[in-house]
Tab-separated table of C-alpha atoms in Angstrom:
chain	number	residue	atom	x	y	z
V	1	MET	CA	2.929	-24.084	-20.721
V	2	GLY	CA	2.281	-27.277	-18.816
V	3	GLY	CA	-1.173	-28.762	-18.404
V	4	GLY	CA	-1.858	-27.055	-15.049
V	5	ALA	CA	-0.764	-23.645	-16.313
V	6	THR	CA	-2.807	-24.130	-19.487
V	7	ARG	CA	-5.943	-24.824	-17.457
V	8	LEU	CA	-5.286	-21.791	-15.291
V	9	TYR	CA	-4.716	-19.664	-18.387
V	10	GLY	CA	-7.982	-20.879	-19.874
V	11	THR	CA	-9.819	-20.106	-16.649
V	12	LEU	CA	-8.260	-16.653	-16.557
V	13	THR	CA	-9.296	-15.931	-20.142
V	14	GLN	CA	-12.876	-17.057	-19.548
V	15	THR	CA	-13.166	-15.216	-16.229
V	16	LEU	CA	-11.586	-11.919	-17.215
V	17	GLY	CA	-12.181	-11.715	-20.936
V	18	SER	CA	-15.541	-10.021	-20.438
V	19	SER	CA	-14.641	-8.086	-17.262
V	20	PRO	CA	-15.417	-4.375	-17.338
V	21	LEU	CA	-12.538	-1.931	-17.413
V	22	PRO	CA	-11.707	-0.159	-14.138
V	23	LEU	CA	-13.751	2.878	-13.265
V	24	PRO	CA	-11.978	6.088	-14.279
V	25	PRO	CA	-10.112	7.510	-11.264
V	26	SER	CA	-12.200	10.678	-11.510
V	27	HIS	CA	-15.459	8.772	-11.259
V	28	GLN	CA	-17.272	9.209	-7.972
V	29	PRO	CA	-20.428	7.230	-7.230
V	30	ALA	CA	-23.379	9.589	-7.226
V	31	ASP	CA	-24.681	8.371	-3.863
V	32	THR	CA	-21.391	8.734	-1.983
V	33	ASN	CA	-21.105	11.387	0.724
V	34	LEU	CA	-18.513	12.173	3.339
V	35	ASP	CA	-18.814	9.984	6.413
V	36	PRO	CA	-20.862	12.135	8.819
V	37	ASP	CA	-18.496	11.259	11.675
V	38	PHE	CA	-15.846	13.365	9.958
V	39	CYS	CA	-17.943	16.423	9.098
V	40	GLN	CA	-17.373	19.660	10.987
V	41	GLY	CA	-20.441	21.714	11.783
V	42	SER	CA	-22.628	23.047	9.002
V	43	SER	CA	-19.715	23.420	6.576
V	44	GLY	CA	-19.513	19.685	6.003
V	45	CYS	CA	-15.719	19.962	5.684
V	46	PRO	CA	-13.439	17.212	6.985
V	47	PRO	CA	-11.551	17.966	10.222
V	48	ASP	CA	-7.952	19.160	10.434
V	49	ARG	CA	-5.240	16.956	11.873
V	50	VAL	CA	-5.622	18.093	15.490
V	51	GLU	CA	-9.377	17.637	15.434
V	52	LEU	CA	-9.100	14.286	13.670
V	53	LEU	CA	-6.632	12.954	16.239
V	54	ARG	CA	-8.955	14.117	18.984
V	55	GLN	CA	-11.846	12.269	17.342
V	56	CYS	CA	-9.761	9.110	17.009
V	57	LYS	CA	-8.647	9.257	20.633
V	58	GLU	CA	-12.195	9.764	21.843
V	59	ALA	CA	-13.649	7.004	19.661
V	60	LEU	CA	-10.932	4.553	20.714
V	61	SER	CA	-10.841	5.394	24.417
V	62	ASP	CA	-11.802	1.834	25.382
V	63	ARG	CA	-9.335	0.017	23.147
V	64	PRO	CA	-6.113	-1.729	24.215
V	65	SER	CA	-2.918	0.249	23.786
V	66	ARG	CA	-1.349	0.603	20.351
V	67	PHE	CA	1.674	-1.412	19.328
V	68	HIS	CA	4.809	0.435	20.324
V	69	ARG	CA	6.910	0.539	17.153
V	70	THR	CA	10.137	2.461	16.796
V	71	PHE	CA	12.159	3.603	13.808
V	72	VAL	CA	15.473	1.893	13.208
V	73	HIS	CA	17.787	4.634	11.965
V	74	LEU	CA	20.456	3.621	9.492
V	75	SER	CA	23.806	5.287	9.026
V	76	ASP	CA	26.655	4.749	6.586
V	77	GLY	CA	28.739	7.601	7.897
V	78	ASP	CA	26.704	10.443	6.420
V	79	SER	CA	24.448	12.612	8.497
V	80	ALA	CA	20.739	12.027	8.003
V	81	PRO	CA	18.917	14.665	5.964
V	82	SER	CA	16.802	17.188	7.830
V	83	SER	CA	13.660	16.428	5.840
V	84	PRO	CA	13.462	12.835	4.639
V	85	ILE	CA	10.693	11.550	2.377
V	86	ARG	CA	8.449	9.281	4.424
V	87	VAL	CA	6.682	6.473	2.558
V	88	MET	CA	3.943	4.266	4.010
V	89	GLN	CA	2.738	0.993	2.487
V	90	TRP	CA	-0.359	-0.713	3.892
V	91	ASN	CA	-3.029	-3.218	2.970
V	92	ILE	CA	-5.757	-1.820	5.203
V	93	LEU	CA	-8.207	-4.753	4.766
V	94	ALA	CA	-11.337	-3.984	2.785
V	95	GLN	CA	-14.280	-3.569	5.128
V	96	ALA	CA	-16.527	-5.869	3.100
V	97	LEU	CA	-13.882	-8.623	3.159
V	98	GLY	CA	-13.126	-8.254	6.851
V	99	GLU	CA	-16.771	-8.599	7.784
V	100	GLY	CA	-17.802	-10.938	4.991
V	101	LEU	CA	-15.296	-13.240	3.335
V	102	ASP	CA	-11.967	-13.318	5.178
V	103	SER	CA	-13.158	-15.296	8.239
V	104	PHE	CA	-10.789	-14.128	10.967
V	105	VAL	CA	-11.947	-16.746	13.441
V	106	GLN	CA	-10.130	-15.328	16.474
V	107	CYS	CA	-11.170	-11.706	15.908
V	108	PRO	CA	-14.364	-10.494	17.610
V	109	LEU	CA	-16.945	-9.091	15.207
V	110	GLU	CA	-17.002	-5.836	17.162
V	111	ALA	CA	-13.325	-5.314	16.380
V	112	LEU	CA	-14.116	-5.656	12.655
V	113	SER	CA	-16.810	-2.982	12.621
V	114	TRP	CA	-16.197	0.008	10.374
V	115	ALA	CA	-17.235	2.304	13.223
V	116	ARG	CA	-14.048	1.237	15.030
V	117	ARG	CA	-11.681	0.361	12.202
V	118	LYS	CA	-11.922	3.704	10.412
V	119	TYR	CA	-10.504	5.477	13.453
V	120	LEU	CA	-7.721	2.926	13.884
V	121	ILE	CA	-6.717	3.254	10.229
V	122	LEU	CA	-6.714	7.045	10.257
V	123	GLU	CA	-4.858	7.113	13.575
V	124	GLU	CA	-2.123	4.929	12.089
V	125	VAL	CA	-1.726	7.267	9.129
V	126	LEU	CA	-1.746	10.374	11.318
V	127	THR	CA	0.787	8.857	13.702
V	128	TYR	CA	3.431	8.424	11.009
V	129	ARG	CA	2.373	11.316	8.740
V	130	PRO	CA	3.791	9.937	5.471
V	131	HIS	CA	4.505	12.180	2.507
V	132	ILE	CA	3.554	9.281	0.230
V	133	LEU	CA	0.837	6.840	1.272
V	134	CYS	CA	0.161	3.644	-0.697
V	135	LEU	CA	-2.923	1.612	0.242
V	136	GLN	CA	-4.530	-1.605	-0.949
V	137	GLU	CA	-8.012	-3.044	-0.329
V	138	VAL	CA	-9.514	0.435	-0.167
V	139	ASP	CA	-13.313	0.289	-0.332
V	140	HIS	CA	-14.080	3.540	1.506
V	141	TYR	CA	-12.129	5.889	-0.736
V	142	TYR	CA	-14.849	8.357	-1.712
V	143	ASP	CA	-16.695	8.648	1.585
V	144	THR	CA	-13.722	8.548	3.962
V	145	PHE	CA	-10.126	8.497	2.796
V	146	GLN	CA	-10.215	10.917	-0.132
V	147	PRO	CA	-12.164	13.719	1.580
V	148	VAL	CA	-10.575	13.329	5.007
V	149	LEU	CA	-6.996	13.171	3.733
V	150	ALA	CA	-7.660	15.951	1.218
V	151	GLY	CA	-8.507	18.092	4.217
V	152	LEU	CA	-5.032	17.299	5.561
V	153	GLY	CA	-3.309	18.385	2.343
V	154	TYR	CA	-3.125	15.107	0.435
V	155	SER	CA	-3.917	14.690	-3.249
V	156	SER	CA	-4.769	11.186	-4.408
V	157	ASN	CA	-5.659	8.744	-7.161
V	158	PHE	CA	-7.761	5.597	-6.833
V	159	CYS	CA	-8.210	2.623	-9.140
V	160	PRO	CA	-10.797	-0.059	-8.290
V	161	LYS	CA	-10.420	-3.648	-9.377
V	162	PRO	CA	-12.454	-4.486	-12.517
V	163	TRP	CA	-14.196	-7.162	-10.493
V	164	SER	CA	-13.950	-6.836	-6.726
V	165	PRO	CA	-14.878	-9.655	-4.330
V	166	CYS	CA	-16.309	-6.923	-2.094
V	167	LEU	CA	-19.258	-6.711	-4.478
V	168	ASP	CA	-20.298	-10.232	-3.465
V	169	VAL	CA	-20.827	-9.100	0.128
V	170	GLU	CA	-24.258	-7.814	1.096
V	171	GLY	CA	-24.216	-4.168	2.122
V	172	ASN	CA	-20.819	-3.526	0.529
V	173	ASN	CA	-19.464	-0.040	-0.076
V	174	GLY	CA	-18.410	-0.672	-3.661
V	175	PRO	CA	-15.304	-2.263	-5.159
V	176	ASP	CA	-11.949	-2.253	-3.435
V	177	GLY	CA	-8.789	-1.089	-5.141
V	178	CYS	CA	-5.444	0.650	-4.825
V	179	ALA	CA	-5.049	4.254	-3.715
V	180	LEU	CA	-2.016	6.533	-3.778
V	181	PHE	CA	-1.882	9.730	-1.700
V	182	PHE	CA	0.854	12.367	-1.600
V	183	ASP	CA	1.438	15.458	0.511
V	184	GLN	CA	0.906	18.477	-1.740
V	185	SER	CA	3.158	20.651	0.407
V	186	ARG	CA	6.056	18.313	-0.376
V	187	PHE	CA	5.316	17.181	-3.934
V	188	GLU	CA	3.890	18.566	-7.146
V	189	LEU	CA	1.868	16.254	-9.376
V	190	LEU	CA	3.260	15.847	-12.885
V	191	ASP	CA	1.308	12.859	-14.156
V	192	ASN	CA	-0.704	9.901	-12.952
V	193	MET	CA	-2.253	6.835	-14.486
V	194	SER	CA	-4.180	3.717	-13.551
V	195	LEU	CA	-3.038	0.391	-14.965
V	196	ARG	CA	-4.851	-2.881	-15.390
V	197	LEU	CA	-2.108	-5.485	-15.154
V	198	SER	CA	-1.876	-8.139	-17.851
V	199	ALA	CA	-0.600	-11.703	-18.025
V	200	MET	CA	0.424	-12.999	-21.439
V	201	ARG	CA	-1.394	-9.991	-22.936
V	202	ILE	CA	-4.641	-10.939	-21.201
V	203	PRO	CA	-6.000	-8.187	-18.887
V	204	THR	CA	-6.314	-9.460	-15.309
V	205	ASN	CA	-8.285	-8.355	-12.275
V	206	GLN	CA	-5.300	-6.692	-10.586
V	207	VAL	CA	-4.437	-3.009	-10.935
V	208	ALA	CA	-1.773	-0.433	-10.162
V	209	VAL	CA	-1.720	3.321	-9.659
V	210	VAL	CA	1.364	5.151	-10.950
V	211	THR	CA	2.150	8.783	-10.136
V	212	MET	CA	5.008	11.004	-11.308
V	213	LEU	CA	5.943	13.631	-8.725
V	214	ARG	CA	8.372	16.506	-8.381
V	215	CYS	CA	9.846	17.201	-4.953
V	216	ARG	CA	9.258	20.874	-4.178
V	217	SER	CA	12.381	21.243	-2.008
V	218	THR	CA	14.894	19.561	-4.330
V	219	GLY	CA	13.270	19.737	-7.768
V	220	ARG	CA	13.973	16.019	-8.176
V	221	TYR	CA	11.461	13.711	-9.834
V	222	VAL	CA	10.231	10.406	-8.417
V	223	CYS	CA	7.875	7.824	-9.895
V	224	VAL	CA	5.651	6.042	-7.347
V	225	ALA	CA	3.559	2.932	-7.959
V	226	VAL	CA	1.160	1.000	-5.754
V	227	THR	CA	-0.210	-2.431	-6.610
V	228	HIS	CA	-1.892	-5.526	-5.191
V	229	LEU	CA	-1.088	-8.785	-6.965
V	230	LYS	CA	-3.229	-11.920	-7.253
V	231	ALA	CA	-3.714	-13.816	-3.995
V	232	ARG	CA	-3.700	-17.507	-3.123
V	233	SER	CA	-1.523	-20.518	-3.696
V	234	GLY	CA	-1.500	-21.894	-7.233
V	235	TRP	CA	-1.356	-18.471	-8.853
V	236	GLU	CA	2.387	-17.905	-8.555
V	237	TRP	CA	2.790	-17.815	-12.332
V	238	LEU	CA	0.121	-15.101	-12.579
V	239	ARG	CA	1.780	-12.942	-9.933
V	240	SER	CA	5.053	-13.291	-11.813
V	241	ALA	CA	3.408	-12.228	-15.065
V	242	GLN	CA	1.667	-9.300	-13.397
V	243	GLY	CA	4.904	-8.168	-11.797
V	244	SER	CA	6.712	-8.397	-15.118
V	245	ASP	CA	4.005	-6.335	-16.790
V	246	LEU	CA	4.268	-3.638	-14.117
V	247	LEU	CA	8.067	-3.537	-14.366
V	248	ARG	CA	7.882	-3.277	-18.148
V	249	GLN	CA	5.451	-0.386	-18.035
V	250	LEU	CA	7.446	1.434	-15.359
V	251	GLN	CA	10.679	1.010	-17.313
V	252	THR	CA	9.008	2.482	-20.404
V	253	LEU	CA	7.700	5.394	-18.355
V	254	VAL	CA	10.977	6.354	-16.673
V	255	GLN	CA	12.906	5.973	-19.929
V	256	LYS	CA	10.419	8.258	-21.635
V	257	HIS	CA	10.660	10.938	-18.954
V	258	GLY	CA	14.273	10.433	-17.914
V	259	SER	CA	16.228	10.970	-21.110
V	260	GLY	CA	17.706	14.384	-20.254
V	261	PRO	CA	21.309	15.283	-19.329
V	262	ALA	CA	22.734	14.425	-15.917
V	263	ASP	CA	21.851	17.838	-14.477
V	264	ASP	CA	18.240	17.533	-15.651
V	265	PRO	CA	15.829	16.713	-12.763
V	266	THR	CA	14.202	14.089	-14.996
V	267	ALA	CA	17.452	12.170	-15.514
V	268	ASP	CA	17.562	8.786	-13.769
V	269	ILE	CA	14.096	9.078	-12.254
V	270	PRO	CA	13.995	6.924	-9.106
V	271	LEU	CA	11.199	4.480	-8.493
V	272	LEU	CA	9.222	3.650	-5.372
V	273	ILE	CA	7.004	0.572	-5.791
V	274	CYS	CA	4.776	-0.351	-2.874
V	275	GLY	CA	2.374	-3.202	-2.606
V	276	ASP	CA	0.894	-6.343	-1.233
V	277	PHE	CA	2.488	-8.787	-3.647
V	278	ASN	CA	0.850	-11.856	-2.053
V	279	ALA	CA	4.249	-13.452	-2.652
V	280	VAL	CA	6.849	-14.745	-0.209
V	281	PRO	CA	10.487	-13.776	-0.797
V	282	ASN	CA	11.423	-17.036	-2.548
V	283	GLU	CA	8.691	-16.648	-5.164
V	284	GLU	CA	9.462	-15.872	-8.808
V	285	VAL	CA	7.879	-12.423	-8.841
V	286	TYR	CA	10.149	-11.370	-5.958
V	287	ARG	CA	13.192	-12.620	-7.862
V	288	ARG	CA	12.054	-10.699	-10.942
V	289	PHE	CA	11.998	-7.457	-8.964
V	290	THR	CA	15.388	-8.183	-7.419
V	291	ALA	CA	16.948	-8.920	-10.826
V	292	SER	CA	15.226	-6.090	-12.663
V	293	PRO	CA	17.452	-3.756	-14.739
V	294	LEU	CA	15.706	-0.933	-12.879
V	295	GLY	CA	18.088	-1.541	-9.964
V	296	LEU	CA	15.465	-2.167	-7.298
V	297	GLU	CA	16.002	-3.156	-3.692
V	298	SER	CA	13.549	-4.027	-0.915
V	299	ALA	CA	13.731	-1.459	1.878
V	300	TYR	CA	12.676	-3.759	4.703
V	301	LYS	CA	15.719	-5.960	4.239
V	302	LYS	CA	17.497	-3.131	6.071
V	303	LEU	CA	15.987	-4.419	9.313
V	304	SER	CA	18.004	-7.631	9.127
V	305	GLN	CA	21.521	-7.879	10.506
V	306	ASP	CA	22.985	-8.903	7.158
V	307	GLY	CA	20.804	-6.553	5.118
V	308	LEU	CA	19.787	-9.466	2.909
V	309	THR	CA	16.744	-10.924	4.662
V	310	GLU	CA	13.115	-9.821	4.712
V	311	PRO	CA	11.193	-9.642	8.010
V	312	GLU	CA	9.655	-12.847	9.311
V	313	TYR	CA	6.186	-11.444	8.773
V	314	THR	CA	4.200	-8.524	7.434
V	315	THR	CA	0.888	-10.341	7.934
V	316	TRP	CA	-0.223	-12.637	10.746
V	317	LYS	CA	-3.758	-13.991	10.917
V	318	ILE	CA	-5.836	-17.013	11.859
V	319	ARG	CA	-8.473	-18.321	9.476
V	320	PRO	CA	-10.466	-21.593	9.492
V	321	THR	CA	-7.695	-23.120	7.378
V	322	GLY	CA	-5.093	-22.319	10.036
V	323	GLU	CA	-2.553	-19.718	11.053
V	324	CYS	CA	-0.689	-17.671	8.440
V	325	CYS	CA	2.451	-15.796	9.424
V	326	THR	CA	4.483	-14.618	6.453
V	327	THR	CA	5.917	-11.709	4.485
V	328	LEU	CA	3.863	-10.494	1.508
V	329	ASP	CA	4.278	-6.696	1.558
V	330	TYR	CA	7.196	-4.669	0.198
V	331	ILE	CA	8.558	-1.202	-0.467
V	332	TRP	CA	10.899	-1.399	-3.459
V	333	TYR	CA	13.161	1.541	-4.299
V	334	SER	CA	15.856	2.526	-6.815
V	335	GLN	CA	19.023	1.926	-4.833
V	336	ASP	CA	21.228	4.035	-7.134
V	337	SER	CA	19.082	7.145	-6.639
V	338	LEU	CA	17.513	6.757	-3.192
V	339	ARG	CA	18.878	5.917	0.233
V	340	VAL	CA	16.960	4.430	3.159
V	341	ASP	CA	17.450	6.492	6.306
V	342	ALA	CA	15.036	4.773	8.697
V	343	VAL	CA	12.686	1.798	8.797
V	344	LEU	CA	9.778	1.285	11.183
V	345	ASP	CA	10.322	-1.950	13.078
V	346	MET	CA	7.817	-4.777	13.371
V	347	PRO	CA	5.750	-5.458	16.492
V	348	THR	CA	6.728	-8.554	18.405
V	349	GLU	CA	4.652	-11.704	18.698
V	350	GLU	CA	3.848	-10.728	22.276
V	351	GLN	CA	2.592	-7.307	21.178
V	352	ILE	CA	0.437	-8.807	18.433
V	353	GLY	CA	-1.084	-11.275	20.883
V	354	PRO	CA	-2.334	-14.872	20.630
V	355	ASN	CA	-5.380	-14.029	18.519
V	356	ARG	CA	-3.159	-12.326	15.918
V	357	LEU	CA	-4.522	-9.752	13.450
V	358	PRO	CA	-6.811	-7.905	13.065
V	359	SER	CA	-7.723	-7.012	16.653
V	360	PHE	CA	-9.162	-4.310	18.876
V	361	SER	CA	-5.794	-2.545	18.794
V	362	TYR	CA	-5.016	-3.009	15.095
V	363	PRO	CA	-7.425	-2.728	12.132
V	364	SER	CA	-5.854	-4.943	9.452
V	365	ASP	CA	-4.369	-8.382	8.979
V	366	HIS	CA	-1.357	-6.666	7.360
V	367	LEU	CA	1.147	-4.485	9.187
V	368	SER	CA	1.981	-1.055	7.853
V	369	LEU	CA	5.470	-0.544	6.423
V	370	VAL	CA	7.031	2.896	6.870
V	371	CYS	CA	10.406	4.073	5.554
V	372	ASP	CA	12.284	7.359	5.372
V	373	PHE	CA	14.229	8.037	2.158
V	374	HIS	CA	16.300	10.798	0.684
V	375	PHE	CA	17.653	11.440	-2.780
V	376	LYS	CA	21.276	10.522	-3.335
V	377	GLU	CA	23.498	13.216	-4.789
V	378	LYS	CA	23.992	12.915	-8.523
V	379	GLU	CA	27.530	12.161	-9.610
């Protein structure tokens, strides 16, 4: 390593060497209760989808209109399947960071309040109704997302960061982390795990949630991962190392479970890897995923005319340091086993508006990515 990388490595070792391990996914803080806004009557149960949409509409009655986003349907001559698998990837912006550390200078404080944002976030999820939902910067898992989405038929797993910057914000709701939800009517849970990503065998502060699922309608297996890599310029080498560690662990997992004959549902288990990589498309970690022996492709390249180019942006915000408009978020998939049927397009600059994100009409500085997939027929 060069001198700069050596200093960074030393800093990493000192900073993370004594960090606590992530909380077990089953751990729920003792003082956490369901958000009272989402309780129904004396039962204390979360609302169903119809009631939840009604609550969102009522709570957001004074907000500007939502972005109008449409699905771009892809066709290579085959008819689209009747029941695609819908996957949603989204960094929802941790509440403590939005109000405390991220300094969105053009966003009114009222638009950053949890009282408003929670409805915007849930409305976005309910609008697209994904079968698989991958979220980053989740700091209201136990009191909001887990109980509310469980009431809608989702099972989930959550892994907090070992050290979350949310904890430095007064009045925080606990650490942020990654969460993976799946529709139990569509998938059966086979296995799940939480990973603390490493760099050069040193545990880092970034995590991933990995879930092995079986599709109830086809019997096919799919391995889904959600992650959030290290942010900021100067840490490109760390993101690359974290990405390599995740790829290595996923390859070991699918090889372990996918060693059966061709007609076995565990053979050639496809991967879906969603995340905020904090990396632009010309960064090393992106190239590592593209060149991986796992045969991965980025779904949102399908929006481009040549099928080779990522969108211009998945995040667009204004901070004291200036305006940031770039692509950091991805849905990677196994192109030999899965096919992309549709991709949700990006809002235009005009729709986003001059003050950028977040805003009264949108709760995060990152845009949600939504894709429809189906399993390719085995040869």
